[in-house]
mmCIF file of C-alpha atoms and ligand atoms in Angstrom:
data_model
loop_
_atom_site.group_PDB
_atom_site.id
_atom_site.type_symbol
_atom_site.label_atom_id
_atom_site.label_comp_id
_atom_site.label_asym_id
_atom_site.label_seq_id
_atom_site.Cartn_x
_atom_site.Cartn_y
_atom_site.Cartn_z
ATOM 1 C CA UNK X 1 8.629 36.199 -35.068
ATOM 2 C CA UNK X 2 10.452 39.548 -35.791
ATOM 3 C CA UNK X 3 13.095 40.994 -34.161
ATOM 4 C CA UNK X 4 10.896 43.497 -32.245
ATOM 5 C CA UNK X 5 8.409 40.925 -31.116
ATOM 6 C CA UNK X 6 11.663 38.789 -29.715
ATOM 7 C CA UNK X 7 13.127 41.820 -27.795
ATOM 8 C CA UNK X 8 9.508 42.863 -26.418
ATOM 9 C CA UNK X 9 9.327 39.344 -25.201
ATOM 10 C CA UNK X 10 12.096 39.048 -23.712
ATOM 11 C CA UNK X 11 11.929 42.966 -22.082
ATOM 12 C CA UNK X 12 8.293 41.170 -21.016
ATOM 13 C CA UNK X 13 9.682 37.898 -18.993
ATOM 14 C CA UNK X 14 12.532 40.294 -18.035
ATOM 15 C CA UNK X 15 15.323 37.933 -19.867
ATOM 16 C CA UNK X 16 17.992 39.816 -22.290
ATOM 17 C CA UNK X 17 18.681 38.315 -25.652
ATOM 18 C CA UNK X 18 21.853 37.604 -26.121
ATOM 19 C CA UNK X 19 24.266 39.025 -29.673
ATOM 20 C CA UNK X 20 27.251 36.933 -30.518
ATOM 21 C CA UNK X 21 29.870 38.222 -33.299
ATOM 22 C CA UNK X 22 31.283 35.643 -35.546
ATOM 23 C CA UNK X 23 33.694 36.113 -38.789
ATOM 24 C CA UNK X 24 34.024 32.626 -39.442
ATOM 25 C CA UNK X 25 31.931 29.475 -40.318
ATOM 26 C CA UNK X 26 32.871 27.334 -37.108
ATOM 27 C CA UNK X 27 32.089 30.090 -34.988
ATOM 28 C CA UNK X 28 28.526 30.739 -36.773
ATOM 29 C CA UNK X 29 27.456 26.940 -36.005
ATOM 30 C CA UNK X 30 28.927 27.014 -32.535
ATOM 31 C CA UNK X 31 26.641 29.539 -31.670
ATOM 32 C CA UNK X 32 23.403 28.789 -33.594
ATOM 33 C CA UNK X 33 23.860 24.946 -32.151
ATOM 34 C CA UNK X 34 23.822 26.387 -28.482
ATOM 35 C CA UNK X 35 21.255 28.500 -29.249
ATOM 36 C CA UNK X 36 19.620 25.372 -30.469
ATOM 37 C CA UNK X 37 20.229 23.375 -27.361
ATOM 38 C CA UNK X 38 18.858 26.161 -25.081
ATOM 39 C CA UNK X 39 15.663 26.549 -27.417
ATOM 40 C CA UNK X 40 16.937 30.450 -27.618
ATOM 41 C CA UNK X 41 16.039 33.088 -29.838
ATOM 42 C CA UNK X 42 19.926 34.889 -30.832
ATOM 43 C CA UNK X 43 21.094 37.846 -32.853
ATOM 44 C CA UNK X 44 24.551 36.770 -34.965
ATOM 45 C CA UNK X 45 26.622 40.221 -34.815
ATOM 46 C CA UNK X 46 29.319 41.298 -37.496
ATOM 47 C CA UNK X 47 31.460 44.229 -37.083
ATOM 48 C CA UNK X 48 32.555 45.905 -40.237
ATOM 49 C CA UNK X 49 35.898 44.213 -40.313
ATOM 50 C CA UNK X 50 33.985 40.836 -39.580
ATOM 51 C CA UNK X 51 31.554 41.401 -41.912
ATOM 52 C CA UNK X 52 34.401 42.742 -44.879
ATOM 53 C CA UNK X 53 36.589 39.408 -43.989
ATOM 54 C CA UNK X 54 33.554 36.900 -44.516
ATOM 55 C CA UNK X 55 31.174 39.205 -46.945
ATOM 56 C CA UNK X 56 28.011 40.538 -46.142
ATOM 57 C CA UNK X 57 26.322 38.476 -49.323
ATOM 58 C CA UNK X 58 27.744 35.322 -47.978
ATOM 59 C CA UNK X 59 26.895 36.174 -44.255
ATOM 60 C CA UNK X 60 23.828 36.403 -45.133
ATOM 61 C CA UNK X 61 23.305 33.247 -47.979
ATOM 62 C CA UNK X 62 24.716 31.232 -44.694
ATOM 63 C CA UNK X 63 22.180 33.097 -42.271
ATOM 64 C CA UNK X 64 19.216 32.165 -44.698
ATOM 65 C CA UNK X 65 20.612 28.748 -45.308
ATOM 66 C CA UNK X 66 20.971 28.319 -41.451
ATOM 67 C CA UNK X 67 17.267 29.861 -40.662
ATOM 68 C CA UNK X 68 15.901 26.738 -42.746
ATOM 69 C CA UNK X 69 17.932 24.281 -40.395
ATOM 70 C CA UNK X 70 17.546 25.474 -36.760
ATOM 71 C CA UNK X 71 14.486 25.960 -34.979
ATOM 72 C CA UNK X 72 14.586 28.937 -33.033
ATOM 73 C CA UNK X 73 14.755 32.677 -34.394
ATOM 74 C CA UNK X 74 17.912 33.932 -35.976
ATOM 75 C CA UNK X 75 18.473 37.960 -36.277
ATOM 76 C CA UNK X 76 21.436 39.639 -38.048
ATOM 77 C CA UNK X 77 22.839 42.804 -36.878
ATOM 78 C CA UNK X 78 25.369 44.700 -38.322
ATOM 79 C CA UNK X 79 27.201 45.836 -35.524
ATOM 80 C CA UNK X 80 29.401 49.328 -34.501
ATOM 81 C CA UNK X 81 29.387 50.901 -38.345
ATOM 82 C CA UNK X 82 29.722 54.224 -39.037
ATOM 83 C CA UNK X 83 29.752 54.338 -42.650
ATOM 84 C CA UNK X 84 25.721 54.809 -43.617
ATOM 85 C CA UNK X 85 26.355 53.283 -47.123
ATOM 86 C CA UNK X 86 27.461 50.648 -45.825
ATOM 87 C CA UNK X 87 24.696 50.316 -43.301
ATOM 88 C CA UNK X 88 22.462 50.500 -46.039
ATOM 89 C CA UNK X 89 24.242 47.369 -48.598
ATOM 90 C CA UNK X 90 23.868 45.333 -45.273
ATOM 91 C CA UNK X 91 19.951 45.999 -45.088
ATOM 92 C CA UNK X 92 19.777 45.316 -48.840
ATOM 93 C CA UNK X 93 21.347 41.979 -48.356
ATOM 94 C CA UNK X 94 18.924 41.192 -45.109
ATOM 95 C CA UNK X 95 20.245 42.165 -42.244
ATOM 96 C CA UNK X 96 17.278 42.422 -39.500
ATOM 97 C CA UNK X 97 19.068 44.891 -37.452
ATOM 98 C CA UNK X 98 21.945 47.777 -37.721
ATOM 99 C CA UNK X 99 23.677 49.216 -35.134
ATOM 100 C CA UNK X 100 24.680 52.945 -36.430
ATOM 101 C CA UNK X 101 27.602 54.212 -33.829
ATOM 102 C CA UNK X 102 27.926 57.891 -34.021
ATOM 103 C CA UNK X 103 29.215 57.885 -30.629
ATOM 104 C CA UNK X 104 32.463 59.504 -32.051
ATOM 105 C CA UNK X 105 30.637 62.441 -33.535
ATOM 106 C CA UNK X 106 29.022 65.319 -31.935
ATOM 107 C CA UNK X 107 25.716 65.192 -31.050
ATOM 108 C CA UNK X 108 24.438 67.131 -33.428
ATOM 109 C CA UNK X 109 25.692 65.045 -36.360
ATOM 110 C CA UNK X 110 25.225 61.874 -34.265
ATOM 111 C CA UNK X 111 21.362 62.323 -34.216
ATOM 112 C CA UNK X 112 21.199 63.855 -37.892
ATOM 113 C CA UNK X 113 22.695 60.907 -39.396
ATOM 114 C CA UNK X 114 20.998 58.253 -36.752
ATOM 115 C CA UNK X 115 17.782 59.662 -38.207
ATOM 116 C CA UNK X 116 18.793 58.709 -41.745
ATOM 117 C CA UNK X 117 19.605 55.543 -41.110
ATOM 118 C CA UNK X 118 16.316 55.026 -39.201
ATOM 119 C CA UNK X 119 14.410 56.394 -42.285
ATOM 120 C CA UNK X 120 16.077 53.837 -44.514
ATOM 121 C CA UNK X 121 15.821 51.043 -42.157
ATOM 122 C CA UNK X 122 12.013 51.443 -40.946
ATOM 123 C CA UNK X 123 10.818 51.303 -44.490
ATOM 124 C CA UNK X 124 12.422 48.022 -44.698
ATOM 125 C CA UNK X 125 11.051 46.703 -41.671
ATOM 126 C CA UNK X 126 14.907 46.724 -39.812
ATOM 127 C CA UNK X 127 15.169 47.662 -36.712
ATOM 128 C CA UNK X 128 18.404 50.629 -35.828
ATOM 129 C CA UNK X 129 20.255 50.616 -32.806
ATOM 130 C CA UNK X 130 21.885 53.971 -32.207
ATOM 131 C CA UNK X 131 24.951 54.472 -29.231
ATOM 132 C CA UNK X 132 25.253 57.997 -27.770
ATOM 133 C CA UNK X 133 28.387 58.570 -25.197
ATOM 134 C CA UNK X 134 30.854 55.679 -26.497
ATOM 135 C CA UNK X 135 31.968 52.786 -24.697
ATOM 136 C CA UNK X 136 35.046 52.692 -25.898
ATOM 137 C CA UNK X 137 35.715 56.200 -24.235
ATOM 138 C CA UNK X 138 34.360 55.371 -21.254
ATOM 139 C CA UNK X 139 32.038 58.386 -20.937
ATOM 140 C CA UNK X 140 29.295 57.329 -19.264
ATOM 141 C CA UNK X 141 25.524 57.417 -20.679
ATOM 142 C CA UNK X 142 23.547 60.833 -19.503
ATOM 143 C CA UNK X 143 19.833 59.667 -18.905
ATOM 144 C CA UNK X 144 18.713 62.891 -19.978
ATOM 145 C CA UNK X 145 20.621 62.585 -23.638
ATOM 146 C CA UNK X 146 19.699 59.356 -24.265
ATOM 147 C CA UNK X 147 16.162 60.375 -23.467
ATOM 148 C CA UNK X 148 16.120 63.295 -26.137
ATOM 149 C CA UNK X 149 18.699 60.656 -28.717
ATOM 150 C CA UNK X 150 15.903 58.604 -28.465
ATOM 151 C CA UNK X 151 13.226 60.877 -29.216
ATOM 152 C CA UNK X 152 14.465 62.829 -31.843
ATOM 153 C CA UNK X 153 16.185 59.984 -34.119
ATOM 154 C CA UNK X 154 13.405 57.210 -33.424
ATOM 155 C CA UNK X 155 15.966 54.316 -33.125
ATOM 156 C CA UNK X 156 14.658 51.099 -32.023
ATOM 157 C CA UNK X 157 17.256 50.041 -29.531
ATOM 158 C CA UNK X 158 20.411 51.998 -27.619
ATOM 159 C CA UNK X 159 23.516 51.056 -26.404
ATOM 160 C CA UNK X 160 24.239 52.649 -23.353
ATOM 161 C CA UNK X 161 27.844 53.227 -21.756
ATOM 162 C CA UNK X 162 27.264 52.047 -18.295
ATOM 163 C CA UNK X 163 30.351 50.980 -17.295
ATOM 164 C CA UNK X 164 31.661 47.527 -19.703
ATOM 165 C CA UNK X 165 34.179 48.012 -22.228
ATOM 166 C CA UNK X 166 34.907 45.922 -25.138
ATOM 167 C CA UNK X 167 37.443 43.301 -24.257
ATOM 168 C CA UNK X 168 38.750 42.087 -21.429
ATOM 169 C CA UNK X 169 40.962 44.314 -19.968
ATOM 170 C CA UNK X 170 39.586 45.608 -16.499
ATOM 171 C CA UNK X 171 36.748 44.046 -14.263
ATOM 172 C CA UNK X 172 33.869 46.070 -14.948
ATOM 173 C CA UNK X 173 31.999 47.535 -12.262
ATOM 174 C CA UNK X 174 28.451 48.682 -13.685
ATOM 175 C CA UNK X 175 26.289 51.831 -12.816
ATOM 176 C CA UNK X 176 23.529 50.427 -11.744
ATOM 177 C CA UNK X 177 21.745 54.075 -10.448
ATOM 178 C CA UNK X 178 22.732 55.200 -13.965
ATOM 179 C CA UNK X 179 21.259 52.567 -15.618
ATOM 180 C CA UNK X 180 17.689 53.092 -13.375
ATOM 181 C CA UNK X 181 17.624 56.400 -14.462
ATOM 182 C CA UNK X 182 18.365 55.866 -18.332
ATOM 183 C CA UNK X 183 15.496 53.072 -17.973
ATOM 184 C CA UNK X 184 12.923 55.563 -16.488
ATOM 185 C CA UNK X 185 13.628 58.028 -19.455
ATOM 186 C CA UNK X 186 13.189 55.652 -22.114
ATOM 187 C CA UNK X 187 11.142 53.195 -23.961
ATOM 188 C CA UNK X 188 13.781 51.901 -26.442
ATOM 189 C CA UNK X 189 15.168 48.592 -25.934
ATOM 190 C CA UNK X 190 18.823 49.271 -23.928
ATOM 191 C CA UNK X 191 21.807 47.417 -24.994
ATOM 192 C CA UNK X 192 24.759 46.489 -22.866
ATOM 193 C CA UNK X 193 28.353 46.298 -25.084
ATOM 194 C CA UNK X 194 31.675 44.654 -24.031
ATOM 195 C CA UNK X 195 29.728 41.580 -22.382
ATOM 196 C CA UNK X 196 32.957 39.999 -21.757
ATOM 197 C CA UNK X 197 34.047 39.905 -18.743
ATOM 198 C CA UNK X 198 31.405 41.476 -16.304
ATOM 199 C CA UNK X 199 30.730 39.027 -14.021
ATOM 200 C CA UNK X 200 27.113 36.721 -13.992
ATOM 201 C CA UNK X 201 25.986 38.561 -10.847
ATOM 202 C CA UNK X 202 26.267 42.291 -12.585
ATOM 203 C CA UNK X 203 24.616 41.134 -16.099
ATOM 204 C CA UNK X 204 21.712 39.037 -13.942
ATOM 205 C CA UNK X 205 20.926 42.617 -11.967
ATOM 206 C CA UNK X 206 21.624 44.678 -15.517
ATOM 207 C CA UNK X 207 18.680 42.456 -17.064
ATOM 208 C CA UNK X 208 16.416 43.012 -14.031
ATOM 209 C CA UNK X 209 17.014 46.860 -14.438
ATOM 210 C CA UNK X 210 16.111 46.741 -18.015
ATOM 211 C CA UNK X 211 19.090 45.939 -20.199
ATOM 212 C CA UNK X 212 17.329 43.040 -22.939
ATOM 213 C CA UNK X 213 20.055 42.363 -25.327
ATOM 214 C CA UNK X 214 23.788 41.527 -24.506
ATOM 215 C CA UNK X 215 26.997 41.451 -26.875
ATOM 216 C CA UNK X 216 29.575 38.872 -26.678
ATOM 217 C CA UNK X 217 32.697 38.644 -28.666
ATOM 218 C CA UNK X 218 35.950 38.666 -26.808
ATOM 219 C CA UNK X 219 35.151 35.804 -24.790
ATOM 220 C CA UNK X 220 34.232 33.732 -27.782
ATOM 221 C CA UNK X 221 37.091 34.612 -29.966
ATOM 222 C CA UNK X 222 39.280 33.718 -26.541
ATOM 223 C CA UNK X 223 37.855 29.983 -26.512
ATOM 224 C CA UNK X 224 38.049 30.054 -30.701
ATOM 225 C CA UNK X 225 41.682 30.647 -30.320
ATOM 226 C CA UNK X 226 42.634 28.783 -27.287
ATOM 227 C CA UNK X 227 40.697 26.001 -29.037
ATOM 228 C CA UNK X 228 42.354 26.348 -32.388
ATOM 229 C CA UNK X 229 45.676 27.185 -30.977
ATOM 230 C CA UNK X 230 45.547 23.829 -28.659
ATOM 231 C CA UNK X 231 44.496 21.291 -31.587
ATOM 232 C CA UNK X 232 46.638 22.528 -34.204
ATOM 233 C CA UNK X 233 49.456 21.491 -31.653
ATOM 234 C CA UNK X 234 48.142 18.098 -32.834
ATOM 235 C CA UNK X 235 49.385 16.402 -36.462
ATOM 236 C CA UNK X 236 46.202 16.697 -37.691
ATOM 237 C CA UNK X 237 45.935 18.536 -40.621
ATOM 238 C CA UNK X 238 42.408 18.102 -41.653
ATOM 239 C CA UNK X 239 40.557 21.028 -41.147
ATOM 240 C CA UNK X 240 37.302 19.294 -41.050
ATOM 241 C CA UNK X 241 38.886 17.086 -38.071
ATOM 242 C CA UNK X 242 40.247 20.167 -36.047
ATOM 243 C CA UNK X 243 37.437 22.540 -36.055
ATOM 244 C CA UNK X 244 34.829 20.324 -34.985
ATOM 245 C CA UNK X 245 36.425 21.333 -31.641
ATOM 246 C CA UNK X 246 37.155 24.746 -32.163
ATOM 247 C CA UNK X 247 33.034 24.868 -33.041
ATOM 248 C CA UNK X 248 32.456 23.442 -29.486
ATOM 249 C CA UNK X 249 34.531 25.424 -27.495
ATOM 250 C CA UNK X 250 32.113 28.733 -29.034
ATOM 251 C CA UNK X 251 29.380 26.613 -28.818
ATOM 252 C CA UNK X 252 29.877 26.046 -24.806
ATOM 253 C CA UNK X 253 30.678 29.438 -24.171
ATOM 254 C CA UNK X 254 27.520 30.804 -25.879
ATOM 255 C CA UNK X 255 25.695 28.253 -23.648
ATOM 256 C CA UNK X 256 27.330 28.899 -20.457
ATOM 257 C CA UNK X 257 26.205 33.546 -21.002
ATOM 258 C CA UNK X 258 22.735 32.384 -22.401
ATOM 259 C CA UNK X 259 22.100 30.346 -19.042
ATOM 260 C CA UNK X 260 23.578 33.489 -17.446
ATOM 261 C CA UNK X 261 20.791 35.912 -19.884
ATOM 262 C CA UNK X 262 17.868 33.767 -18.854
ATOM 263 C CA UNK X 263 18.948 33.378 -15.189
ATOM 264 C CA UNK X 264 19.193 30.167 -15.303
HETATM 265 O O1 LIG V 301 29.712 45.058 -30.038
HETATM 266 C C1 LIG V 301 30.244 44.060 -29.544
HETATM 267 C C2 LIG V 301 30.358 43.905 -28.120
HETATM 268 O O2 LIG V 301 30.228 45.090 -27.467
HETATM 269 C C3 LIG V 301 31.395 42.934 -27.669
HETATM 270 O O3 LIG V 301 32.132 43.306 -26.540
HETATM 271 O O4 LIG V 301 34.154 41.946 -27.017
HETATM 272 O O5 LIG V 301 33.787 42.942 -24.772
HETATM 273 O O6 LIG V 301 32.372 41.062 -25.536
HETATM 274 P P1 LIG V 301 33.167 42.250 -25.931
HETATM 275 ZN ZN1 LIG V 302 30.188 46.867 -28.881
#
């Protein structure tokens, strides 16, 4: 099953697939075993500096290696990079999915570049998400511009600013009208960033309006570290003794947001 066929699925039984970031190897298993247990299909995300630390030819030897062993469908998406060459070494080493972020740039240059990466990608059967009006500024999605973003650059998926933020630093409240709207105008598969943090009820009503994939990473680097912080406390010094539990802590909090994504 591709990537495409997972997110028209899930866009189908009105579910949202759920991204989860990971740098390290504990933190890969943790969430491929809960997406294991709940018989889910999950994208792995790495940011560039994620992706630098651990290596994009070893993320993906350990993605490949780790397709063979679980059971449900494992996608790889390169996520937030702005640097198109190095958008393109992660397709060469097998990334299914890129997210380009031009959201810094104007629009102009934003949907110029978005369309080269989208050339690059489509010929190699990977799907592009592009990101118009950054989250990280906090300017909020026009439905109209993501419409036309959409159109002219041909990107699969979009991440929309509707509200989250990445980390954990305010209570998100969500647009929900904006979100309608942004729905109405477009086909391409919506994304909703900074998944840490908004609250069950607000991502359970964000899947019903159409968002169908969901990133994660603050809250699973919080229970890595908490985890980590809390065992090495401990005299153990054998690092294949303490990170069993560090693995579980990311592994439970990946199950508790996928109940959460299929409204369970
Ligand atoms: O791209 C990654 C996500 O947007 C993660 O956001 O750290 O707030 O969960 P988060
Ligand atoms: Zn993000």
């Amino acid at each position: 099953m591709t990537l495409k066929d997972c997110l028209r699925k899930v866009q189908r039984q009105k579910f949202a697939i759920g991204q989860f970031n990971f740098s390290t190897v504990e933190q890969l298993r943790g969430i491929l075993d809960a997406a294991e247990r709940m018989k889910t299909p999950v994208i792995l995300g790495t940011s560039e500096g994620e992706s630098k630390f651990l290596g994009l030819k070893e993320i993906s030897a350990l993605v490949e290696i780790s397709k063979m062993k679980y059971k449900v469908p494992v996608f790889l998406n390169l996520d937030h990079s702005k640097d198109l060459d190095y958008i393109k070494k992660a397709i060469d080493f097998g990334y299914s999915a890129v997210h380009f972020d031009g959201s810094g740039l104007s629009l102009e240059k934003n949907v110029k570049y978005a369309k080269k990466v989208v050339e690059y990608a489509h010929k190699r059967g990977v799907l592009v998400e592009g990101e118009i009006d950054s989250i990280k500024e906090k300017s909020l999605t026009s439905p109209d511009k993501a419409e036309r973003f959409v159109e002219q650059t041909k990107v699969d998926s979009l991440a929309i600013a509707i509200g989250s933020a990445h980390g954990m630093f305010k209570k998100a409240k969500l647009d929900f009208e904006r979100l309608k709207q942004i729905r109405k105008k477009t086909n391409a598969f919506l994304v909703l960033h900074g998944g840490s943090g908004v609250s069950d009820m607000q991502i359970k009503k964000a899947i019903k309006l159409g968002i169908n994939k969901i990133n994660i990473n603050t809250e699973l680097r919080l229970a890595w570290k908490r985890t980590l912080a809390k065992s090495l406390k401990a005299q153990e010094i054998k690092p294949y003794k303490i990170l069993p539990k560090v693995q579980k802590a990311v592994q439970e909090k990946v199950e508790e947001k996928v109940k959460v994504f299929k409204n369970e």
